[in-house]
Amino acid sequence: MKLEVKIKAFDAQLVEDAAKKIVLLAKAEKATVSGPIPLPTRKEIVTILRSVHVNKKSREQFESRTHKRLIVLSNVTEQLVDKAKRLELPAGVQINLKSVN
């Protein structure tokens, strides 16, 4: 059984730390690990007017970047899946587990 783990966060350092935790957990359970594979960073830019009436040409831009990693685990046991679901990760990190046959 294979397990795909996708990690997302706005902070790149949090993504790297979460990936390290998952890799260490998988190696402790004797699973084969490939990754973490960096996926493309999603950059979202929002432009807002600074002043509505007077300075219409004056604008401000904000951006948010979503960093992603993919880890593929082979030879996965049910205990490893349970531990991965209960793994404590920092706030702001989203983890998605997908079983692949």
XYZ file of N, CA and C in Angstrom:
303
model
N 0.842 -1.186 0.000
C 0.000 0.000 0.000
C 0.882 1.242 0.000
N 0.511 2.239 -0.809
C 1.236 3.507 -0.871
C 0.396 4.605 -0.239
N 1.080 5.605 0.280
C 0.416 6.737 0.903
C 1.077 8.011 0.387
N 0.259 8.923 -0.173
C 0.749 10.233 -0.607
C 0.415 11.246 0.477
N 1.425 11.986 0.915
C 1.244 13.005 1.942
C 1.568 14.349 1.310
N 0.580 15.248 1.281
C 0.792 16.607 0.782
C 0.767 17.552 1.971
N 1.751 18.434 2.021
C 1.875 19.400 3.113
C 1.782 20.793 2.519
N 0.948 21.644 3.122
C 0.778 23.024 2.652
C 0.887 23.972 3.841
N 1.485 25.140 3.597
C 1.528 26.201 4.606
C 1.987 27.497 3.935
N 1.720 28.609 4.606
C 2.157 29.907 4.098
C 3.633 30.143 4.399
N 4.168 29.496 5.429
C 5.563 29.667 5.837
C 6.382 28.472 5.358
N 7.449 28.733 4.613
C 8.263 27.656 4.049
C 8.959 26.845 5.139
N 9.373 27.495 6.217
C 10.072 26.791 7.296
C 9.153 25.801 8.003
N 7.880 26.163 8.176
C 6.925 25.238 8.795
C 6.703 24.008 7.916
N 6.691 24.207 6.598
C 6.522 23.085 5.670
C 7.711 22.134 5.775
N 8.916 22.689 5.835
C 10.118 21.861 5.933
C 10.150 21.081 7.243
N 9.780 21.732 8.348
C 9.767 21.048 9.646
C 8.744 19.916 9.675
N 7.562 20.158 9.112
C 6.525 19.122 9.076
C 6.968 17.956 8.202
N 7.637 18.245 7.079
C 8.124 17.187 6.199
C 9.169 16.335 6.906
N 10.056 16.970 7.672
C 11.064 16.221 8.426
C 10.423 15.299 9.452
N 9.387 15.793 10.143
C 8.691 14.974 11.137
C 8.063 13.740 10.492
N 7.438 13.928 9.351
C 6.769 12.812 8.667
C 7.797 11.802 8.154
N 8.915 12.285 7.628
C 9.957 11.382 7.134
C 10.549 10.571 8.292
N 10.810 11.220 9.422
C 11.350 10.503 10.577
C 10.363 9.461 11.099
N 9.087 9.811 11.128
C 8.060 8.866 11.570
C 7.995 7.660 10.637
N 8.062 7.905 9.335
C 7.978 6.812 8.362
C 9.206 5.906 8.435
N 10.382 6.498 8.623
C 11.595 5.685 8.726
C 11.600 4.862 10.005
N 11.023 5.400 11.079
C 10.929 4.640 12.329
C 9.999 3.439 12.179
N 9.003 3.552 11.298
C 8.051 2.456 11.056
C 8.488 1.548 9.900
N 9.709 1.736 9.404
C 10.295 0.896 8.339
C 9.557 1.018 6.999
N 9.047 2.191 6.688
C 8.400 2.429 5.397
C 9.423 3.029 4.432
N 9.227 2.789 3.144
C 10.101 3.362 2.125
C 9.631 4.783 1.818
N 10.564 5.732 1.880
C 10.218 7.150 1.720
C 10.819 7.679 0.429
N 10.010 8.367 -0.377
C 10.548 9.132 -1.495
C 10.034 10.556 -1.365
N 10.945 11.462 -1.234
C 10.577 12.860 -1.052
C 11.303 13.417 0.152
N 10.987 14.565 0.605
C 9.932 15.487 0.184
C 10.242 16.140 -1.166
N 9.255 16.103 -2.035
C 9.358 16.681 -3.367
C 8.712 18.062 -3.329
N 9.462 19.129 -3.654
C 8.848 20.459 -3.655
C 7.891 20.615 -4.840
N 6.675 21.014 -4.546
C 5.686 21.302 -5.578
C 5.699 22.805 -5.836
N 5.152 23.262 -6.966
C 5.180 24.702 -7.270
C 4.494 25.541 -6.189
N 5.131 26.653 -5.868
C 4.587 27.577 -4.870
C 3.499 28.413 -5.525
N 2.346 28.490 -4.875
C 1.227 29.280 -5.406
C 1.340 30.692 -4.839
N 1.448 31.677 -5.746
C 1.585 33.073 -5.336
C 0.317 33.822 -5.710
N -0.363 34.362 -4.726
C -1.602 35.098 -4.963
C -1.378 36.566 -4.605
N -1.597 37.461 -5.594
C -1.383 38.893 -5.401
C -2.732 39.604 -5.423
N -2.944 40.472 -4.427
C -4.182 41.247 -4.322
C -3.811 42.723 -4.384
N -4.466 43.478 -5.265
C -4.226 44.919 -5.397
C -5.418 45.684 -4.827
N -5.123 46.670 -3.975
C -6.170 47.447 -3.295
C -5.867 48.934 -3.476
N -6.927 49.717 -3.677
C -6.773 51.172 -3.752
C -6.414 51.712 -2.370
N -5.427 52.631 -2.311
C -5.067 53.225 -1.021
C -6.125 54.243 -0.582
N -6.559 55.054 -1.525
C -7.562 56.065 -1.230
C -8.636 55.972 -2.306
N -9.870 56.041 -1.909
C -10.955 55.806 -2.848
C -11.148 56.971 -3.818
N -11.107 58.215 -3.343
C -11.484 59.353 -4.187
C -10.295 60.151 -4.707
N -9.436 60.630 -3.829
C -8.424 61.608 -4.205
C -7.298 60.979 -5.032
N -6.625 59.994 -4.477
C -5.466 59.404 -5.146
C -5.851 58.052 -5.746
N -6.599 58.107 -6.826
C -7.119 56.886 -7.436
C -5.984 56.023 -8.005
N -4.906 56.639 -8.446
C -3.815 55.882 -9.057
C -2.888 55.241 -8.025
N -3.017 55.655 -6.792
C -2.175 55.100 -5.731
C -2.760 53.774 -5.259
N -2.006 52.719 -5.438
C -2.492 51.374 -5.093
C -1.473 50.664 -4.232
N -1.948 49.637 -3.543
C -1.086 48.849 -2.673
C -1.279 47.377 -3.021
N -0.177 46.626 -3.055
C -0.268 45.210 -3.400
C 0.172 44.345 -2.219
N -0.568 43.256 -2.017
C -0.237 42.273 -0.997
C -0.147 40.917 -1.680
N 0.717 40.059 -1.162
C 0.818 38.726 -1.738
C 0.874 37.676 -0.635
N 0.358 36.503 -0.957
C 0.489 35.368 -0.053
C 1.012 34.195 -0.868
N 1.970 33.494 -0.317
C 2.572 32.343 -0.994
C 2.215 31.080 -0.234
N 1.792 30.065 -0.973
C 1.473 28.772 -0.384
C 2.545 27.786 -0.833
N 3.345 27.337 0.130
C 4.418 26.391 -0.148
C 3.881 24.977 0.035
N 4.298 24.050 -0.863
C 3.773 22.680 -0.827
C 4.907 21.673 -0.977
N 4.741 20.529 -0.320
C 5.666 19.405 -0.453
C 4.859 18.129 -0.614
N 5.427 17.168 -1.331
C 4.805 15.864 -1.527
C 5.766 14.795 -1.034
N 5.255 13.872 -0.215
C 6.030 12.736 0.267
C 5.242 11.482 -0.080
N 5.900 10.522 -0.739
C 5.262 9.260 -1.100
C 5.871 8.169 -0.227
N 5.011 7.463 0.507
C 5.445 6.397 1.403
C 4.986 5.056 0.844
N 5.893 4.095 0.774
C 5.557 2.743 0.323
C 5.692 1.785 1.499
N 5.101 0.613 1.381
C 5.103 -0.403 2.445
C 4.529 0.164 3.740
N 3.369 0.772 3.628
C 2.738 1.455 4.750
C 1.849 0.480 5.522
N 1.917 0.562 6.845
C 1.052 -0.242 7.707
C -0.070 0.635 8.249
N -1.071 -0.002 8.826
C -2.193 0.749 9.412
C -1.732 1.579 10.614
N -0.741 1.076 11.356
C -0.224 1.825 12.504
C 0.434 3.123 12.055
N 1.134 3.071 10.920
C 1.772 4.280 10.402
C 0.734 5.311 9.969
N -0.345 4.854 9.347
C -1.413 5.771 8.929
C -2.050 6.428 10.151
N -2.296 5.646 11.201
C -2.873 6.199 12.428
C -1.938 7.219 13.074
N -0.651 6.888 13.129
C 0.313 7.822 13.725
C 0.433 9.097 12.899
N 0.364 8.968 11.570
C 0.465 10.150 10.705
C -0.751 11.060 10.885
N -1.920 10.457 11.089
C -3.126 11.269 11.307
C -3.083 11.998 12.639
N -2.449 11.375 13.641
C -2.402 11.970 14.979
C -1.140 12.786 15.218
N -0.311 12.975 14.206
C 0.946 13.700 14.350
C 0.672 15.161 14.690
N 1.383 15.671 15.692
C 1.198 17.068 16.097
C 2.061 17.960 15.218
N 1.394 18.857 14.503
C 2.077 19.792 13.618
C 1.778 21.213 14.073
N 2.648 22.179 13.745
C 2.396 23.558 14.156
C 1.141 24.137 13.507
N 0.616 25.175 14.103
C -0.574 25.835 13.562
C -0.239 26.442 12.204
N -1.163 26.307 11.266
C -0.963 26.857 9.935
C -0.485 25.842 8.920
N -0.210 24.608 9.352
C 0.239 23.565 8.445
C -0.927 22.635 8.156
N -1.200 22.423 6.876
C -2.276 21.523 6.474
C -1.653 20.279 5.869
N -2.142 19.114 6.289
C -1.617 17.845 5.794
C -2.771 17.070 5.159
N -2.510 16.481 3.990
C -3.520 15.729 3.274
C -2.968 14.335 2.990
N -3.629 13.290 3.508
C -3.206 11.910 3.311
C -4.094 11.262 2.255
N -3.459 10.600 1.269
C -4.208 9.965 0.208
C -3.631 8.571 -0.031
N -4.481 7.560 0.025
C -4.049 6.188 -0.196
C -4.045 5.883 -1.685
N -2.922 5.307 -2.167
C -2.775 4.972 -3.575
C -2.447 3.489 -3.665
N -3.122 2.777 -4.550
C -2.841 1.339 -4.696
C -2.062 1.069 -5.945
